[in-house]
Amino acid sequence: MDGIDQALTAIGPRLRELRTRRGITLASVARSTGISESTLSRLEGGGRKPNLELLLPLARAYGVSLDELVGAPQTGDPRVHLRPVTQDGMTYVPLSRRPGGLHAHKLVIRPSAGEPSLKTHEGYEWLYVLDGKLRLHLGERSLTLAPGEVAEFDTHVPHWLGPDDDRPVELLVIFGKQGERAHLRARPATS
């Protein structure tokens, strides 16, 4: 068996592992991809050879790259090269590259002149203050958060965030466009 045949043979078990690790059914994958359950079953069992028309929606559904899905060898520099984006006095450094779902960013907000302008948009946001003091306007409330403090809110509520003084503030932000919320699974022991 040559390298291509070996790679194609390994895709089926990899698909089954991705699906079972996520605890989802063939029916659920079929609904999200538009690929029939029988085709998915044959792909996982090795009865059907995968092609790009099948693999692209599956990679998207599982939130993995096509290279990861087909087991392509890693190439090039393994270091992550983060590309900051600066907009409206804020510098965003993306920490996750997964399509859809939750997105993580490091955010640096510089002081600016002028009054805060509250905005609303689709989603849910969780933030953690790394350095500086954060002023968070959330609806009618105004809060000051120090390093180590956390806030979470529905972004349909009018909000604004920025430094509370004349120094920049640094945050870790997790944002879900469809309103996914951050969940804490480990809870401290009660006394």
PDB file of C-alpha atoms in Angstrom:
ATOM      1  CA  MET A   1       0.000   0.000   0.000  1.00  0.00           C
ATOM      2  CA  ASP A   2       1.532   3.350  -1.006  1.00  0.00           C
ATOM      3  CA  GLY A   3       1.466   6.587   1.029  1.00  0.00           C
ATOM      4  CA  ILE A   4      -1.696   7.954  -0.606  1.00  0.00           C
ATOM      5  CA  ASP A   5      -3.661   4.747  -0.013  1.00  0.00           C
ATOM      6  CA  GLN A   6      -2.493   4.679   3.626  1.00  0.00           C
ATOM      7  CA  ALA A   7      -3.560   8.315   4.126  1.00  0.00           C
ATOM      8  CA  LEU A   8      -6.982   7.657   2.577  1.00  0.00           C
ATOM      9  CA  THR A   9      -7.482   4.503   4.669  1.00  0.00           C
ATOM     10  CA  ALA A  10      -6.687   6.419   7.893  1.00  0.00           C
ATOM     11  CA  ILE A  11      -9.339   9.119   7.250  1.00  0.00           C
ATOM     12  CA  GLY A  12     -12.332   6.899   8.115  1.00  0.00           C
ATOM     13  CA  PRO A  13     -11.130   5.988  11.618  1.00  0.00           C
ATOM     14  CA  ARG A  14     -10.098   9.618  12.188  1.00  0.00           C
ATOM     15  CA  LEU A  15     -13.621  10.773  11.250  1.00  0.00           C
ATOM     16  CA  ARG A  16     -15.197   8.223  13.602  1.00  0.00           C
ATOM     17  CA  GLU A  17     -12.849   9.277  16.426  1.00  0.00           C
ATOM     18  CA  LEU A  18     -13.670  12.991  15.936  1.00  0.00           C
ATOM     19  CA  ARG A  19     -17.383  12.270  16.006  1.00  0.00           C
ATOM     20  CA  THR A  20     -17.349   9.927  19.003  1.00  0.00           C
ATOM     21  CA  ARG A  21     -14.970  12.157  20.991  1.00  0.00           C
ATOM     22  CA  ARG A  22     -17.516  14.962  20.581  1.00  0.00           C
ATOM     23  CA  GLY A  23     -20.367  12.622  21.519  1.00  0.00           C
ATOM     24  CA  ILE A  24     -22.425  13.346  18.401  1.00  0.00           C
ATOM     25  CA  THR A  25     -24.424  11.024  16.174  1.00  0.00           C
ATOM     26  CA  LEU A  26     -24.199  10.377  12.457  1.00  0.00           C
ATOM     27  CA  ALA A  27     -27.649  11.974  12.148  1.00  0.00           C
ATOM     28  CA  SER A  28     -26.393  15.175  13.760  1.00  0.00           C
ATOM     29  CA  VAL A  29     -23.344  15.310  11.449  1.00  0.00           C
ATOM     30  CA  ALA A  30     -25.601  14.606   8.455  1.00  0.00           C
ATOM     31  CA  ARG A  31     -27.856  17.552   9.380  1.00  0.00           C
ATOM     32  CA  SER A  32     -24.940  19.964   9.827  1.00  0.00           C
ATOM     33  CA  THR A  33     -23.078  18.931   6.645  1.00  0.00           C
ATOM     34  CA  GLY A  34     -25.810  17.881   4.217  1.00  0.00           C
ATOM     35  CA  ILE A  35     -24.052  14.531   3.739  1.00  0.00           C
ATOM     36  CA  SER A  36     -26.303  11.477   4.118  1.00  0.00           C
ATOM     37  CA  GLU A  37     -25.908   9.194   7.140  1.00  0.00           C
ATOM     38  CA  SER A  38     -25.182   6.224   4.879  1.00  0.00           C
ATOM     39  CA  THR A  39     -22.366   8.110   3.127  1.00  0.00           C
ATOM     40  CA  LEU A  40     -20.932   9.175   6.485  1.00  0.00           C
ATOM     41  CA  SER A  41     -21.105   5.602   7.762  1.00  0.00           C
ATOM     42  CA  ARG A  42     -19.358   4.272   4.632  1.00  0.00           C
ATOM     43  CA  LEU A  43     -16.658   6.981   4.965  1.00  0.00           C
ATOM     44  CA  GLU A  44     -16.011   6.062   8.600  1.00  0.00           C
ATOM     45  CA  GLY A  45     -15.971   2.340   7.806  1.00  0.00           C
ATOM     46  CA  GLY A  46     -13.694   2.668   4.792  1.00  0.00           C
ATOM     47  CA  GLY A  47     -16.374   1.610   2.293  1.00  0.00           C
ATOM     48  CA  ARG A  48     -16.214   4.950   0.505  1.00  0.00           C
ATOM     49  CA  LYS A  49     -13.153   6.939  -0.529  1.00  0.00           C
ATOM     50  CA  PRO A  50     -13.190  10.512   0.736  1.00  0.00           C
ATOM     51  CA  ASN A  51     -13.109  13.411  -1.682  1.00  0.00           C
ATOM     52  CA  LEU A  52     -12.827  17.163  -1.242  1.00  0.00           C
ATOM     53  CA  GLU A  53     -16.603  17.716  -1.546  1.00  0.00           C
ATOM     54  CA  LEU A  54     -17.087  15.476   1.499  1.00  0.00           C
ATOM     55  CA  LEU A  55     -14.022  16.471   3.527  1.00  0.00           C
ATOM     56  CA  LEU A  56     -14.482  20.260   3.425  1.00  0.00           C
ATOM     57  CA  PRO A  57     -17.914  20.296   5.131  1.00  0.00           C
ATOM     58  CA  LEU A  58     -16.723  17.655   7.611  1.00  0.00           C
ATOM     59  CA  ALA A  59     -13.633  19.694   8.553  1.00  0.00           C
ATOM     60  CA  ARG A  60     -15.902  22.722   9.062  1.00  0.00           C
ATOM     61  CA  ALA A  61     -18.400  20.705  11.133  1.00  0.00           C
ATOM     62  CA  TYR A  62     -15.685  19.296  13.397  1.00  0.00           C
ATOM     63  CA  GLY A  63     -13.811  22.605  13.626  1.00  0.00           C
ATOM     64  CA  VAL A  64     -10.519  21.188  12.370  1.00  0.00           C
ATOM     65  CA  SER A  65      -8.268  22.048   9.457  1.00  0.00           C
ATOM     66  CA  LEU A  66      -8.343  19.901   6.343  1.00  0.00           C
ATOM     67  CA  ASP A  67      -4.693  18.980   7.037  1.00  0.00           C
ATOM     68  CA  GLU A  68      -5.655  17.697  10.475  1.00  0.00           C
ATOM     69  CA  LEU A  69      -8.601  15.770   9.065  1.00  0.00           C
ATOM     70  CA  VAL A  70      -6.494  13.935   6.465  1.00  0.00           C
ATOM     71  CA  GLY A  71      -3.446  13.549   8.729  1.00  0.00           C
ATOM     72  CA  ALA A  72      -1.171  15.638   6.528  1.00  0.00           C
ATOM     73  CA  PRO A  73       2.401  15.922   7.795  1.00  0.00           C
ATOM     74  CA  GLN A  74       3.301  19.187   9.490  1.00  0.00           C
ATOM     75  CA  THR A  75       5.353  21.468   7.335  1.00  0.00           C
ATOM     76  CA  GLY A  76       7.231  24.675   7.849  1.00  0.00           C
ATOM     77  CA  ASP A  77       7.714  26.674  11.004  1.00  0.00           C
ATOM     78  CA  PRO A  78       5.712  25.276  13.950  1.00  0.00           C
ATOM     79  CA  ARG A  79       5.621  28.627  15.765  1.00  0.00           C
ATOM     80  CA  VAL A  80       2.346  30.510  15.878  1.00  0.00           C
ATOM     81  CA  HIS A  81       2.669  33.931  14.274  1.00  0.00           C
ATOM     82  CA  LEU A  82      -0.042  36.070  15.803  1.00  0.00           C
ATOM     83  CA  ARG A  83      -1.115  39.020  13.673  1.00  0.00           C
ATOM     84  CA  PRO A  84      -2.447  41.897  15.771  1.00  0.00           C
ATOM     85  CA  VAL A  85      -5.255  44.020  14.340  1.00  0.00           C
ATOM     86  CA  THR A  86      -5.659  47.630  15.487  1.00  0.00           C
ATOM     87  CA  GLN A  87      -9.043  49.297  15.156  1.00  0.00           C
ATOM     88  CA  ASP A  88     -10.750  52.146  17.047  1.00  0.00           C
ATOM     89  CA  GLY A  89      -7.951  52.461  19.625  1.00  0.00           C
ATOM     90  CA  MET A  90      -7.986  48.725  20.367  1.00  0.00           C
ATOM     91  CA  THR A  91      -5.370  46.157  19.417  1.00  0.00           C
ATOM     92  CA  TYR A  92      -6.713  42.613  19.068  1.00  0.00           C
ATOM     93  CA  VAL A  93      -4.346  39.632  19.075  1.00  0.00           C
ATOM     94  CA  PRO A  94      -6.268  36.517  17.982  1.00  0.00           C
ATOM     95  CA  LEU A  95      -5.442  33.536  20.198  1.00  0.00           C
ATOM     96  CA  SER A  96      -7.712  31.038  18.418  1.00  0.00           C
ATOM     97  CA  ARG A  97      -8.210  30.341  14.735  1.00  0.00           C
ATOM     98  CA  ARG A  98     -11.078  27.874  14.844  1.00  0.00           C
ATOM     99  CA  PRO A  99     -13.853  28.723  12.394  1.00  0.00           C
ATOM    100  CA  GLY A 100     -17.140  29.407  14.153  1.00  0.00           C
ATOM    101  CA  GLY A 101     -17.723  28.856  17.848  1.00  0.00           C
ATOM    102  CA  LEU A 102     -15.860  30.725  20.553  1.00  0.00           C
ATOM    103  CA  HIS A 103     -12.984  33.058  19.726  1.00  0.00           C
ATOM    104  CA  ALA A 104     -10.238  34.099  22.144  1.00  0.00           C
ATOM    105  CA  HIS A 105      -8.289  37.378  21.873  1.00  0.00           C
ATOM    106  CA  LYS A 106      -5.840  39.381  23.865  1.00  0.00           C
ATOM    107  CA  LEU A 107      -7.101  42.953  23.746  1.00  0.00           C
ATOM    108  CA  VAL A 108      -5.154  46.126  24.543  1.00  0.00           C
ATOM    109  CA  ILE A 109      -7.232  49.301  24.802  1.00  0.00           C
ATOM    110  CA  ARG A 110      -5.500  52.674  24.826  1.00  0.00           C
ATOM    111  CA  PRO A 111      -7.012  55.712  26.557  1.00  0.00           C
ATOM    112  CA  SER A 112      -9.007  57.955  24.234  1.00  0.00           C
ATOM    113  CA  ALA A 113     -10.567  61.375  24.460  1.00  0.00           C
ATOM    114  CA  GLY A 114     -14.312  61.695  24.201  1.00  0.00           C
ATOM    115  CA  GLU A 115     -17.352  60.109  25.721  1.00  0.00           C
ATOM    116  CA  PRO A 116     -17.960  56.348  25.639  1.00  0.00           C
ATOM    117  CA  SER A 117     -20.358  55.234  22.927  1.00  0.00           C
ATOM    118  CA  LEU A 118     -22.308  52.153  23.997  1.00  0.00           C
ATOM    119  CA  LYS A 119     -22.765  49.481  21.307  1.00  0.00           C
ATOM    120  CA  THR A 120     -24.793  46.295  20.929  1.00  0.00           C
ATOM    121  CA  HIS A 121     -24.230  43.300  18.700  1.00  0.00           C
ATOM    122  CA  GLU A 122     -24.938  39.578  18.449  1.00  0.00           C
ATOM    123  CA  GLY A 123     -23.036  37.398  20.921  1.00  0.00           C
ATOM    124  CA  TYR A 124     -21.835  36.765  24.436  1.00  0.00           C
ATOM    125  CA  GLU A 125     -18.545  37.992  25.921  1.00  0.00           C
ATOM    126  CA  TRP A 126     -16.335  36.869  28.783  1.00  0.00           C
ATOM    127  CA  LEU A 127     -13.342  38.996  29.766  1.00  0.00           C
ATOM    128  CA  TYR A 128     -10.446  38.790  32.237  1.00  0.00           C
ATOM    129  CA  VAL A 129      -8.375  41.863  33.147  1.00  0.00           C
ATOM    130  CA  LEU A 130      -4.635  41.186  32.830  1.00  0.00           C
ATOM    131  CA  ASP A 131      -3.210  44.669  33.495  1.00  0.00           C
ATOM    132  CA  GLY A 132      -4.529  48.171  34.119  1.00  0.00           C
ATOM    133  CA  LYS A 133      -8.001  49.154  35.247  1.00  0.00           C
ATOM    134  CA  LEU A 134     -10.986  48.467  33.017  1.00  0.00           C
ATOM    135  CA  ARG A 135     -14.069  50.681  32.916  1.00  0.00           C
ATOM    136  CA  LEU A 136     -17.060  48.630  31.786  1.00  0.00           C
ATOM    137  CA  HIS A 137     -20.318  50.410  30.981  1.00  0.00           C
ATOM    138  CA  LEU A 138     -23.049  47.782  30.795  1.00  0.00           C
ATOM    139  CA  GLY A 139     -26.542  49.166  30.283  1.00  0.00           C
ATOM    140  CA  GLU A 140     -27.160  51.607  33.147  1.00  0.00           C
ATOM    141  CA  ARG A 141     -24.248  50.234  35.211  1.00  0.00           C
ATOM    142  CA  SER A 142     -20.641  51.389  35.276  1.00  0.00           C
ATOM    143  CA  LEU A 143     -18.036  49.062  36.793  1.00  0.00           C
ATOM    144  CA  THR A 144     -14.286  49.281  37.384  1.00  0.00           C
ATOM    145  CA  LEU A 145     -12.412  45.981  37.135  1.00  0.00           C
ATOM    146  CA  ALA A 146      -8.832  45.458  38.368  1.00  0.00           C
ATOM    147  CA  PRO A 147      -6.310  42.815  37.252  1.00  0.00           C
ATOM    148  CA  GLY A 148      -7.603  39.317  37.975  1.00  0.00           C
ATOM    149  CA  GLU A 149     -11.272  40.304  37.832  1.00  0.00           C
ATOM    150  CA  VAL A 150     -13.692  38.747  35.357  1.00  0.00           C
ATOM    151  CA  ALA A 151     -16.939  39.873  33.728  1.00  0.00           C
ATOM    152  CA  GLU A 152     -19.355  38.158  31.367  1.00  0.00           C
ATOM    153  CA  PHE A 153     -22.338  39.617  29.568  1.00  0.00           C
ATOM    154  CA  ASP A 154     -24.761  39.289  26.689  1.00  0.00           C
ATOM    155  CA  THR A 155     -23.617  41.722  23.994  1.00  0.00           C
ATOM    156  CA  HIS A 156     -27.230  42.607  23.194  1.00  0.00           C
ATOM    157  CA  VAL A 157     -26.969  44.780  26.331  1.00  0.00           C
ATOM    158  CA  PRO A 158     -25.523  48.206  25.373  1.00  0.00           C
ATOM    159  CA  HIS A 159     -21.866  48.189  26.453  1.00  0.00           C
ATOM    160  CA  TRP A 160     -18.535  49.960  26.243  1.00  0.00           C
ATOM    161  CA  LEU A 161     -15.141  49.062  27.637  1.00  0.00           C
ATOM    162  CA  GLY A 162     -11.960  51.051  28.009  1.00  0.00           C
ATOM    163  CA  PRO A 163      -9.281  52.160  30.462  1.00  0.00           C
ATOM    164  CA  ASP A 164     -10.453  53.653  33.752  1.00  0.00           C
ATOM    165  CA  ASP A 165      -7.467  56.011  33.822  1.00  0.00           C
ATOM    166  CA  ASP A 166      -4.748  57.362  31.518  1.00  0.00           C
ATOM    167  CA  ARG A 167      -3.007  53.979  31.099  1.00  0.00           C
ATOM    168  CA  PRO A 168      -3.833  51.193  28.605  1.00  0.00           C
ATOM    169  CA  VAL A 169      -5.762  48.177  29.857  1.00  0.00           C
ATOM    170  CA  GLU A 170      -5.008  44.583  28.764  1.00  0.00           C
ATOM    171  CA  LEU A 171      -7.665  41.868  28.679  1.00  0.00           C
ATOM    172  CA  LEU A 172      -8.221  38.286  27.656  1.00  0.00           C
ATOM    173  CA  VAL A 173     -11.551  38.092  25.839  1.00  0.00           C
ATOM    174  CA  ILE A 174     -13.603  35.048  24.845  1.00  0.00           C
ATOM    175  CA  PHE A 175     -16.382  35.925  22.456  1.00  0.00           C
ATOM    176  CA  GLY A 176     -19.146  33.738  21.054  1.00  0.00           C
ATOM    177  CA  LYS A 177     -20.975  35.142  18.033  1.00  0.00           C
ATOM    178  CA  GLN A 178     -24.024  32.917  18.459  1.00  0.00           C
ATOM    179  CA  GLY A 179     -24.280  33.602  22.167  1.00  0.00           C
ATOM    180  CA  GLU A 180     -22.239  30.675  23.456  1.00  0.00           C
ATOM    181  CA  ARG A 181     -21.344  31.207  27.089  1.00  0.00           C
ATOM    182  CA  ALA A 182     -18.168  30.341  28.953  1.00  0.00           C
ATOM    183  CA  HIS A 183     -18.813  27.430  31.326  1.00  0.00           C
ATOM    184  CA  LEU A 184     -16.867  26.680  34.472  1.00  0.00           C
ATOM    185  CA  ARG A 185     -16.687  22.883  34.874  1.00  0.00           C
ATOM    186  CA  ALA A 186     -14.407  22.680  37.944  1.00  0.00           C
ATOM    187  CA  ARG A 187     -15.883  24.249  41.052  1.00  0.00           C
ATOM    188  CA  PRO A 188     -13.946  24.978  44.258  1.00  0.00           C
ATOM    189  CA  ALA A 189     -14.580  22.634  47.163  1.00  0.00           C
ATOM    190  CA  THR A 190     -17.125  23.950  49.613  1.00  0.00           C
ATOM    191  CA  SER A 191     -16.163  24.153  53.259  1.00  0.00           C
TER     192      SER A 191
END
